[in-house]
Structures are given as structure tokens and as C-alpha cells.
PDB file of C-alpha atoms in Angstrom:
ATOM      1  CA  MET F   1      27.071  -6.792   1.948  1.00 74.00           C
ATOM      2  CA  LYS F   2      23.851  -5.588   3.570  1.00 86.00           C
ATOM      3  CA  GLU F   3      20.934  -5.069   1.213  1.00 94.00           C
ATOM      4  CA  LEU F   4      17.534  -3.474   1.820  1.00 97.00           C
ATOM      5  CA  ILE F   5      14.561  -5.561   0.692  1.00 98.00           C
ATOM      6  CA  PHE F   6      11.031  -4.142   0.473  1.00 98.00           C
ATOM      7  CA  LEU F   7       8.060  -6.495   0.352  1.00 98.00           C
ATOM      8  CA  ASP F   8       4.515  -5.711  -0.698  1.00 98.00           C
ATOM      9  CA  ILE F   9       1.802  -7.431   1.373  1.00 97.00           C
ATOM     10  CA  ASP F  10      -1.233  -8.472  -0.667  1.00 95.00           C
ATOM     11  CA  GLY F  11      -0.297 -10.973  -3.362  1.00 96.00           C
ATOM     12  CA  THR F  12       3.363 -10.933  -2.278  1.00 98.00           C
ATOM     13  CA  ILE F  13       3.627 -11.767   1.438  1.00 98.00           C
ATOM     14  CA  LEU F  14       0.007 -12.894   1.734  1.00 97.00           C
ATOM     15  CA  ASN F  15      -1.253 -15.586  -0.616  1.00 96.00           C
ATOM     16  CA  HIS F  16      -4.739 -15.679  -2.117  1.00 92.00           C
ATOM     17  CA  GLU F  17      -6.106 -17.149   1.111  1.00 92.00           C
ATOM     18  CA  ASN F  18      -4.726 -14.112   2.988  1.00 92.00           C
ATOM     19  CA  LYS F  19      -2.187 -16.320   4.757  1.00 95.00           C
ATOM     20  CA  ILE F  20       1.605 -16.163   4.978  1.00 97.00           C
ATOM     21  CA  PRO F  21       3.142 -19.294   3.418  1.00 97.00           C
ATOM     22  CA  GLU F  22       5.638 -21.150   5.614  1.00 97.00           C
ATOM     23  CA  LYS F  23       8.396 -20.729   3.013  1.00 97.00           C
ATOM     24  CA  THR F  24       7.810 -16.972   3.040  1.00 98.00           C
ATOM     25  CA  LYS F  25       8.344 -16.926   6.816  1.00 98.00           C
ATOM     26  CA  GLN F  26      11.511 -18.996   6.401  1.00 98.00           C
ATOM     27  CA  ALA F  27      12.808 -16.715   3.645  1.00 98.00           C
ATOM     28  CA  ILE F  28      12.322 -13.545   5.701  1.00 98.00           C
ATOM     29  CA  GLN F  29      14.029 -15.139   8.697  1.00 98.00           C
ATOM     30  CA  SER F  30      16.960 -16.158   6.463  1.00 97.00           C
ATOM     31  CA  LEU F  31      17.277 -12.602   5.135  1.00 97.00           C
ATOM     32  CA  LYS F  32      17.537 -11.229   8.673  1.00 96.00           C
ATOM     33  CA  GLU F  33      20.034 -13.891   9.714  1.00 96.00           C
ATOM     34  CA  LYS F  34      22.240 -12.819   6.803  1.00 96.00           C
ATOM     35  CA  GLY F  35      22.141  -9.232   8.097  1.00 95.00           C
ATOM     36  CA  HIS F  36      19.877  -7.739   5.437  1.00 95.00           C
ATOM     37  CA  PHE F  37      17.277  -5.065   6.240  1.00 95.00           C
ATOM     38  CA  VAL F  38      13.701  -6.219   5.583  1.00 98.00           C
ATOM     39  CA  ALA F  39      10.857  -3.712   5.289  1.00 98.00           C
ATOM     40  CA  ILE F  40       7.235  -3.755   4.165  1.00 98.00           C
ATOM     41  CA  ALA F  41       5.986  -1.472   1.373  1.00 98.00           C
ATOM     42  CA  THR F  42       2.207  -1.356   1.202  1.00 96.00           C
ATOM     43  CA  GLY F  43      -0.841   0.680   0.363  1.00 94.00           C
ATOM     44  CA  ARG F  44      -2.318  -0.376   3.693  1.00 96.00           C
ATOM     45  CA  ALA F  45      -2.485   1.808   6.795  1.00 97.00           C
ATOM     46  CA  PRO F  46      -0.185   0.823   9.703  1.00 98.00           C
ATOM     47  CA  PHE F  47      -3.107  -0.401  11.814  1.00 97.00           C
ATOM     48  CA  MET F  48      -4.070  -2.788   8.992  1.00 96.00           C
ATOM     49  CA  PHE F  49      -0.918  -4.906   9.169  1.00 97.00           C
ATOM     50  CA  GLU F  50       0.180  -4.857  12.820  1.00 97.00           C
ATOM     51  CA  ASP F  51      -0.392  -8.609  13.076  1.00 96.00           C
ATOM     52  CA  ILE F  52       1.762  -9.264  10.004  1.00 97.00           C
ATOM     53  CA  ARG F  53       4.602  -7.130  11.400  1.00 98.00           C
ATOM     54  CA  LYS F  54       4.457  -9.002  14.687  1.00 97.00           C
ATOM     55  CA  GLU F  55       4.333 -12.430  13.049  1.00 97.00           C
ATOM     56  CA  LEU F  56       7.333 -11.653  10.810  1.00 98.00           C
ATOM     57  CA  ASP F  57       9.154  -9.472  13.371  1.00 97.00           C
ATOM     58  CA  ILE F  58       9.465  -6.548  10.942  1.00 98.00           C
ATOM     59  CA  ASP F  59       9.687  -3.048  12.468  1.00 97.00           C
ATOM     60  CA  SER F  60      10.289  -0.989   9.308  1.00 98.00           C
ATOM     61  CA  PHE F  61       7.706  -0.089   6.696  1.00 98.00           C
ATOM     62  CA  VAL F  62       6.480   2.238   3.982  1.00 98.00           C
ATOM     63  CA  SER F  63       2.702   2.532   4.369  1.00 98.00           C
ATOM     64  CA  PHE F  64      -0.144   4.433   2.685  1.00 97.00           C
ATOM     65  CA  ASN F  65       1.678   4.044  -0.652  1.00 95.00           C
ATOM     66  CA  GLY F  66       4.641   6.040   0.654  1.00 97.00           C
ATOM     67  CA  GLN F  67       2.967   8.657   2.842  1.00 97.00           C
ATOM     68  CA  TYR F  68       4.002   7.284   6.264  1.00 98.00           C
ATOM     69  CA  VAL F  69       7.484   5.780   6.666  1.00 98.00           C
ATOM     70  CA  VAL F  70       8.843   4.060   9.781  1.00 98.00           C
ATOM     71  CA  PHE F  71      12.282   2.530  10.375  1.00 97.00           C
ATOM     72  CA  GLU F  72      12.725   0.263  13.408  1.00 96.00           C
ATOM     73  CA  ASN F  73       9.579   1.714  15.022  1.00 96.00           C
ATOM     74  CA  LYS F  74      10.684   5.354  14.543  1.00 97.00           C
ATOM     75  CA  LEU F  75       8.743   7.677  12.262  1.00 98.00           C
ATOM     76  CA  LEU F  76      10.995   8.955   9.459  1.00 97.00           C
ATOM     77  CA  TYR F  77       8.563  10.711   7.135  1.00 97.00           C
ATOM     78  CA  LYS F  78       4.910  11.665   6.831  1.00 97.00           C
ATOM     79  CA  ASN F  79       2.950  13.353   4.051  1.00 97.00           C
ATOM     80  CA  PRO F  80      -0.750  13.887   4.873  1.00 97.00           C
ATOM     81  CA  LEU F  81      -3.396  14.875   2.364  1.00 98.00           C
ATOM     82  CA  ASN F  82      -4.260  18.563   2.080  1.00 97.00           C
ATOM     83  CA  ILE F  83      -7.300  19.199   4.273  1.00 96.00           C
ATOM     84  CA  ASP F  84      -8.826  21.835   1.954  1.00 97.00           C
ATOM     85  CA  GLU F  85      -8.644  19.434  -0.977  1.00 97.00           C
ATOM     86  CA  LEU F  86     -10.063  16.657   1.206  1.00 97.00           C
ATOM     87  CA  HIS F  87     -13.017  18.892   1.994  1.00 97.00           C
ATOM     88  CA  ARG F  88     -13.473  19.593  -1.718  1.00 98.00           C
ATOM     89  CA  ILE F  89     -13.347  15.939  -2.785  1.00 98.00           C
ATOM     90  CA  HIS F  90     -15.692  15.025   0.049  1.00 98.00           C
ATOM     91  CA  HIS F  91     -18.274  17.523  -1.201  1.00 98.00           C
ATOM     92  CA  TYR F  92     -17.783  16.476  -4.844  1.00 98.00           C
ATOM     93  CA  SER F  93     -17.962  12.718  -4.192  1.00 98.00           C
ATOM     94  CA  ASP F  94     -21.043  13.189  -2.023  1.00 97.00           C
ATOM     95  CA  GLU F  95     -22.777  14.933  -4.920  1.00 98.00           C
ATOM     96  CA  LYS F  96     -21.808  12.069  -7.259  1.00 98.00           C
ATOM     97  CA  GLY F  97     -22.931   9.385  -4.805  1.00 97.00           C
ATOM     98  CA  HIS F  98     -19.433   7.949  -4.374  1.00 98.00           C
ATOM     99  CA  PRO F  99     -18.525   7.239  -0.726  1.00 98.00           C
ATOM    100  CA  LEU F 100     -15.116   7.809   0.866  1.00 98.00           C
ATOM    101  CA  VAL F 101     -13.150   6.198   3.678  1.00 98.00           C
ATOM    102  CA  PHE F 102     -10.684   8.472   5.501  1.00 98.00           C
ATOM    103  CA  MET F 103      -7.571   6.807   6.920  1.00 98.00           C
ATOM    104  CA  SER F 104      -5.244   8.021   9.667  1.00 98.00           C
ATOM    105  CA  GLU F 105      -2.313   5.947  10.913  1.00 97.00           C
ATOM    106  CA  LYS F 106      -4.510   4.518  13.687  1.00 96.00           C
ATOM    107  CA  SER F 107      -7.997   4.037  12.270  1.00 97.00           C
ATOM    108  CA  MET F 108     -10.412   4.651   9.399  1.00 98.00           C
ATOM    109  CA  LYS F 109     -13.919   6.093   9.155  1.00 98.00           C
ATOM    110  CA  SER F 110     -16.526   6.139   6.419  1.00 98.00           C
ATOM    111  CA  SER F 111     -18.328   9.143   4.942  1.00 98.00           C
ATOM    112  CA  VAL F 112     -21.560   7.099   4.852  1.00 98.00           C
ATOM    113  CA  PRO F 113     -23.237   4.737   7.313  1.00 98.00           C
ATOM    114  CA  HIS F 114     -23.080   1.832   4.858  1.00 98.00           C
ATOM    115  CA  HIS F 115     -22.274   1.097   1.206  1.00 98.00           C
ATOM    116  CA  HIS F 116     -21.895  -2.301  -0.451  1.00 98.00           C
ATOM    117  CA  TYR F 117     -18.843  -1.127  -2.467  1.00 98.00           C
ATOM    118  CA  ILE F 118     -17.049  -0.365   0.807  1.00 98.00           C
ATOM    119  CA  GLU F 119     -18.103  -3.656   2.330  1.00 98.00           C
ATOM    120  CA  GLU F 120     -17.043  -5.738  -0.675  1.00 97.00           C
ATOM    121  CA  SER F 121     -13.723  -3.956  -1.232  1.00 97.00           C
ATOM    122  CA  LEU F 122     -12.552  -4.043   2.378  1.00 97.00           C
ATOM    123  CA  SER F 123     -13.730  -7.606   2.920  1.00 96.00           C
ATOM    124  CA  SER F 124     -11.153  -8.646   0.291  1.00 92.00           C
ATOM    125  CA  LEU F 125      -8.532  -7.442   2.817  1.00 90.00           C
ATOM    126  CA  GLN F 126     -10.336  -9.168   5.709  1.00 91.00           C
ATOM    127  CA  PHE F 127     -11.662  -5.885   7.143  1.00 96.00           C
ATOM    128  CA  SER F 128     -15.238  -4.945   7.962  1.00 97.00           C
ATOM    129  CA  HIS F 129     -17.105  -1.786   7.009  1.00 98.00           C
ATOM    130  CA  PRO F 130     -15.723   1.173   9.034  1.00 98.00           C
ATOM    131  CA  GLU F 131     -17.845   3.236  11.381  1.00 98.00           C
ATOM    132  CA  HIS F 132     -19.473   6.364   9.992  1.00 98.00           C
ATOM    133  CA  ASP F 133     -17.833   9.691  10.861  1.00 97.00           C
ATOM    134  CA  ASP F 134     -18.384  12.362   8.231  1.00 94.00           C
ATOM    135  CA  ASP F 135     -16.052  14.818   9.994  1.00 96.00           C
ATOM    136  CA  TYR F 136     -13.180  12.436  10.759  1.00 97.00           C
ATOM    137  CA  TYR F 137     -10.822  14.136   8.300  1.00 96.00           C
ATOM    138  CA  LYS F 138     -11.311  17.536   9.941  1.00 95.00           C
ATOM    139  CA  ASN F 139      -9.411  16.778  13.149  1.00 90.00           C
ATOM    140  CA  LYS F 140      -6.939  14.083  12.087  1.00 94.00           C
ATOM    141  CA  GLU F 141      -4.012  13.891   9.692  1.00 98.00           C
ATOM    142  CA  ILE F 142      -5.318  11.782   6.812  1.00 98.00           C
ATOM    143  CA  TYR F 143      -2.609  10.055   4.794  1.00 98.00           C
ATOM    144  CA  GLN F 144      -4.846   8.248   2.353  1.00 98.00           C
ATOM    145  CA  ALA F 145      -8.502   8.136   1.428  1.00 98.00           C
ATOM    146  CA  LEU F 146     -10.345   5.354  -0.336  1.00 98.00           C
ATOM    147  CA  LEU F 147     -12.729   6.521  -3.045  1.00 98.00           C
ATOM    148  CA  PHE F 148     -15.369   4.015  -4.084  1.00 98.00           C
ATOM    149  CA  VAL F 149     -15.948   4.554  -7.769  1.00 98.00           C
ATOM    150  CA  GLU F 150     -15.944   2.248 -10.767  1.00 97.00           C
ATOM    151  CA  GLU F 151     -13.262   2.590 -13.413  1.00 97.00           C
ATOM    152  CA  HIS F 152     -15.490   4.210 -16.045  1.00 97.00           C
ATOM    153  CA  GLU F 153     -16.122   7.204 -13.738  1.00 98.00           C
ATOM    154  CA  GLU F 154     -12.603   7.563 -12.342  1.00 98.00           C
ATOM    155  CA  TYR F 155     -11.768  10.240 -14.955  1.00 98.00           C
ATOM    156  CA  LEU F 156     -14.190  12.637 -13.223  1.00 98.00           C
ATOM    157  CA  TYR F 157     -11.803  12.835 -10.280  1.00 98.00           C
ATOM    158  CA  GLU F 158      -8.555  12.730 -12.248  1.00 97.00           C
ATOM    159  CA  ASN F 159      -9.739  15.744 -14.262  1.00 97.00           C
ATOM    160  CA  THR F 160     -10.971  17.675 -11.198  1.00 98.00           C
ATOM    161  CA  PHE F 161      -8.365  17.143  -8.458  1.00 98.00           C
ATOM    162  CA  ASP F 162      -4.820  18.061  -9.506  1.00 96.00           C
ATOM    163  CA  ASP F 163      -3.423  17.679  -5.968  1.00 96.00           C
ATOM    164  CA  PHE F 164      -4.252  13.967  -5.764  1.00 98.00           C
ATOM    165  CA  ASN F 165      -3.124  10.742  -7.398  1.00 95.00           C
ATOM    166  CA  PHE F 166      -5.697   7.983  -7.853  1.00 96.00           C
ATOM    167  CA  VAL F 167      -4.429   4.395  -7.792  1.00 91.00           C
ATOM    168  CA  ARG F 168      -6.866   1.569  -8.412  1.00 91.00           C
ATOM    169  CA  TRP F 169      -6.604  -1.445  -6.119  1.00 92.00           C
ATOM    170  CA  HIS F 170     -10.093  -2.978  -6.510  1.00 94.00           C
ATOM    171  CA  PRO F 171     -12.827  -2.884  -9.198  1.00 96.00           C
ATOM    172  CA  PHE F 172     -14.837  -0.680  -6.827  1.00 98.00           C
ATOM    173  CA  SER F 173     -12.099   1.424  -5.202  1.00 97.00           C
ATOM    174  CA  VAL F 174      -9.065   3.659  -5.711  1.00 96.00           C
ATOM    175  CA  ASP F 175      -6.489   4.932  -3.233  1.00 96.00           C
ATOM    176  CA  VAL F 176      -6.364   8.728  -3.000  1.00 97.00           C
ATOM    177  CA  ILE F 177      -2.859   9.963  -2.145  1.00 96.00           C
ATOM    178  CA  PRO F 178      -0.978  13.263  -2.505  1.00 96.00           C
ATOM    179  CA  LYS F 179       0.138  14.143  -6.035  1.00 95.00           C
ATOM    180  CA  GLY F 180       3.535  12.594  -6.709  1.00 92.00           C
ATOM    181  CA  GLY F 181       3.258  10.267  -3.737  1.00 93.00           C
ATOM    182  CA  SER F 182       4.187   6.626  -4.249  1.00 95.00           C
ATOM    183  CA  LYS F 183       5.838   3.651  -2.615  1.00 96.00           C
ATOM    184  CA  ALA F 184       8.959   4.665  -4.558  1.00 97.00           C
ATOM    185  CA  ASP F 185       9.053   8.062  -2.848  1.00 96.00           C
ATOM    186  CA  GLY F 186       8.597   6.467   0.588  1.00 97.00           C
ATOM    187  CA  ILE F 187      11.414   4.026  -0.155  1.00 98.00           C
ATOM    188  CA  LYS F 188      13.699   6.889  -1.179  1.00 97.00           C
ATOM    189  CA  GLN F 189      12.992   8.592   2.151  1.00 96.00           C
ATOM    190  CA  MET F 190      14.149   5.496   4.046  1.00 97.00           C
ATOM    191  CA  VAL F 191      17.118   4.816   1.782  1.00 97.00           C
ATOM    192  CA  GLU F 192      18.402   8.377   2.179  1.00 96.00           C
ATOM    193  CA  ALA F 193      17.927   8.265   5.963  1.00 94.00           C
ATOM    194  CA  LEU F 194      20.022   5.084   6.113  1.00 93.00           C
ATOM    195  CA  GLY F 195      22.719   6.507   3.854  1.00 94.00           C
ATOM    196  CA  MET F 196      22.230   3.705   1.334  1.00 94.00           C
ATOM    197  CA  LYS F 197      21.952   3.741  -2.448  1.00 94.00           C
ATOM    198  CA  MET F 198      18.921   2.784  -4.514  1.00 95.00           C
ATOM    199  CA  GLU F 199      21.019   0.309  -6.520  1.00 94.00           C
ATOM    200  CA  ASP F 200      21.420  -1.752  -3.325  1.00 93.00           C
ATOM    201  CA  VAL F 201      17.649  -1.992  -2.861  1.00 98.00           C
ATOM    202  CA  TYR F 202      15.311  -4.799  -3.892  1.00 98.00           C
ATOM    203  CA  ALA F 203      11.526  -4.592  -4.070  1.00 98.00           C
ATOM    204  CA  PHE F 204       8.968  -7.372  -4.526  1.00 98.00           C
ATOM    205  CA  GLY F 205       5.415  -6.584  -5.628  1.00 98.00           C
ATOM    206  CA  ASP F 206       2.485  -7.519  -7.830  1.00 97.00           C
ATOM    207  CA  GLY F 207       0.057  -4.579  -8.036  1.00 93.00           C
ATOM    208  CA  LEU F 208      -0.358  -1.394 -10.053  1.00 90.00           C
ATOM    209  CA  ASN F 209       0.731   0.613  -6.997  1.00 92.00           C
ATOM    210  CA  ASP F 210       4.036  -1.313  -7.078  1.00 95.00           C
ATOM    211  CA  ILE F 211       5.122  -0.146 -10.544  1.00 96.00           C
ATOM    212  CA  GLU F 212       6.930   3.006  -9.370  1.00 95.00           C
ATOM    213  CA  MET F 213       8.943   1.155  -6.732  1.00 97.00           C
ATOM    214  CA  ILE F 214       9.762  -1.684  -9.150  1.00 98.00           C
ATOM    215  CA  GLN F 215      11.165   0.948 -11.520  1.00 98.00           C
ATOM    216  CA  ALA F 216      12.971   2.987  -8.845  1.00 98.00           C
ATOM    217  CA  VAL F 217      14.991   0.345  -6.993  1.00 98.00           C
ATOM    218  CA  GLY F 218      18.123  -1.440  -8.134  1.00 98.00           C
ATOM    219  CA  THR F 219      16.305  -4.738  -8.596  1.00 98.00           C
ATOM    220  CA  GLY F 220      12.550  -4.794  -9.091  1.00 98.00           C
ATOM    221  CA  VAL F 221      11.006  -8.242  -8.699  1.00 98.00           C
ATOM    222  CA  VAL F 222       7.452  -8.930  -9.861  1.00 98.00           C
ATOM    223  CA  MET F 223       5.399 -11.864  -8.640  1.00 98.00           C
ATOM    224  CA  GLY F 224       4.144 -14.424 -11.140  1.00 98.00           C
ATOM    225  CA  ASN F 225       0.548 -13.610 -10.161  1.00 97.00           C
ATOM    226  CA  ALA F 226       0.929  -9.981 -11.330  1.00 97.00           C
ATOM    227  CA  SER F 227      -0.679  -8.630 -14.500  1.00 96.00           C
ATOM    228  CA  ASN F 228       1.363  -8.156 -17.667  1.00 97.00           C
ATOM    229  CA  GLU F 229       1.093  -4.394 -17.108  1.00 96.00           C
ATOM    230  CA  VAL F 230       3.200  -4.802 -13.962  1.00 97.00           C
ATOM    231  CA  LYS F 231       5.466  -7.564 -15.285  1.00 98.00           C
ATOM    232  CA  GLN F 232       6.774  -5.423 -18.127  1.00 98.00           C
ATOM    233  CA  HIS F 233       8.627  -3.256 -15.563  1.00 98.00           C
ATOM    234  CA  ALA F 234      10.410  -6.148 -13.814  1.00 98.00           C
ATOM    235  CA  ASN F 235      14.124  -6.835 -13.634  1.00 98.00           C
ATOM    236  CA  PHE F 236      13.137 -10.340 -12.584  1.00 98.00           C
ATOM    237  CA  ILE F 237       9.824 -12.236 -12.579  1.00 98.00           C
ATOM    238  CA  THR F 238       9.482 -14.858  -9.869  1.00 98.00           C
ATOM    239  CA  LYS F 239       6.848 -17.543  -9.346  1.00 98.00           C
ATOM    240  CA  SER F 240       3.368 -16.718  -8.071  1.00 98.00           C
ATOM    241  CA  VAL F 241       2.655 -16.149  -4.392  1.00 97.00           C
ATOM    242  CA  ASP F 242       0.838 -19.496  -4.249  1.00 96.00           C
ATOM    243  CA  GLU F 243       4.005 -21.220  -5.563  1.00 97.00           C
ATOM    244  CA  ASP F 244       6.268 -19.726  -2.857  1.00 97.00           C
ATOM    245  CA  GLY F 245       7.304 -16.959  -5.232  1.00 98.00           C
ATOM    246  CA  LEU F 246       8.941 -14.804  -2.580  1.00 98.00           C
ATOM    247  CA  TRP F 247      11.183 -17.624  -1.358  1.00 98.00           C
ATOM    248  CA  TYR F 248      11.992 -18.660  -4.935  1.00 98.00           C
ATOM    249  CA  GLY F 249      12.872 -15.112  -6.037  1.00 98.00           C
ATOM    250  CA  LEU F 250      15.124 -14.452  -3.055  1.00 98.00           C
ATOM    251  CA  LYS F 251      16.870 -17.793  -3.647  1.00 98.00           C
ATOM    252  CA  GLU F 252      17.381 -17.120  -7.373  1.00 98.00           C
ATOM    253  CA  LEU F 253      18.838 -13.677  -6.626  1.00 97.00           C
ATOM    254  CA  GLY F 254      21.267 -15.110  -4.094  1.00 96.00           C
ATOM    255  CA  LEU F 255      19.860 -13.208  -1.134  1.00 97.00           C
ATOM    256  CA  ILE F 256      19.130 -16.341   0.895  1.00 96.00           C
TER     257      ILE F 256
END
């Protein structure tokens, strides 16, 4: 029976050295040889994981935490941020001294020439500080913004912007996505397009932005390196990414 398996990137496919373990590559190849569908589910923009897709030969993905969904290189679904609300949050964050990065499917631009929060956060993903373009969001569809604010001030935005969800991914940064948007919603879009059922879907993840998809699919698998906040939602907890957790989990579940 064909199953659909969604894999998070950071802390799931990529280990803590930002490399793909050999056993992870072997596991994904085995899944495909058995006829299963393999897709990526990530908070990253498509341009941020092209090399990973090529290396693993994966052409289907849920990106921007569910806002841009592609199956076998064909766009299935997109859900950009509201431009009026983007303008409002840009003005508000500028007043508060909190920079933004605007992300389209092809590139990203910063609202400021340079900020150390941006540099430190993006360097953890092996990306450099984006170029400055204060008007980038005005002539592009923006599927996700990055707001650089510490946790103790995040409430300012949650209480002010009802059309957005804020999902923390770094001590200095949160993803800004449309209200109600999530990896789970993006997965549902793909599952419905394929005529499959959610009970036949597996998802592997480790981050706070993985909780909804872990809850939504038939079998939610949490990596051993995840926090207890994420682990409490798991159907199955595998080993950590640095202990070949993806390979181990797939083996234990009988998928490879």
C-alpha cells in the first residue's frame, strides 16, 4: 500500500551540522523504491532548500509552513500574506525597532540594511543577511515574513495583528504566516489533491511549527532531539537526528 511521508528539514533531515546523514539518504531511497510518496514539509522558502531536493531527488513539498505547496514540480496551492496587513506590520515593527525579512518563493529581502538578529538567525540555517529592499513586499507575493523580536515582546504583535500567526523558530525570530496557516493545512491540500486519506499519512518533525502536522496526520513521529512540548503530541518518538532517527523511525514503523 502506498503511503505519503512528510519530512521536516532542520533537525529531521539535516543533523546539527546541517548535513544529511548517509542513513537518512538510504532511508529516503528505500521509501521511494517501495513506491511510497516522499515530500518535504518545512518553514523554509523553496529557494532555501533547492540543493536538498536535488540531493534527495524529492519534487514534492509543503513550504512556508503550508503557504506554498508543490507536487512533482507542479504548484498545487498558494496562500500569500495580505499586502495591507504587511504594510501595517512593516510600519508597526519599524516604530518598535524590530526588523523584518520578506520572503517570496524565489528570494528574500530585508527591511533594514543590517541587523545582528537577522545575521545570527539566518546564519543558523547557513544563509547570509539578505539585501535591503524596503519595498520588496509591495510588488511580490509574500508567503512568509520573518519578524526579529525576542520572546518577551512577541505579545505586542499577537495582540495587534489578528490576520497573522506568529511561530517562533529562533530566540531572535518568528515566522509570520496567514492566520490559520500551518504545515498541517498545506499537507491537507496535497492529500486532497491526491485523493488520499490523512490516516495514510506520516509526518516526521521536531519543531514547534511541526505540532499541527504531527497532530493532523495518521502517524505523527517526533524526533528524539525535539522538546517535550513537541514530544507530547507524538504517536511515536524516534531517536535523535544525530542517531539516525529518521532511518530508525521508518524501520520501526515498517515503512522500509
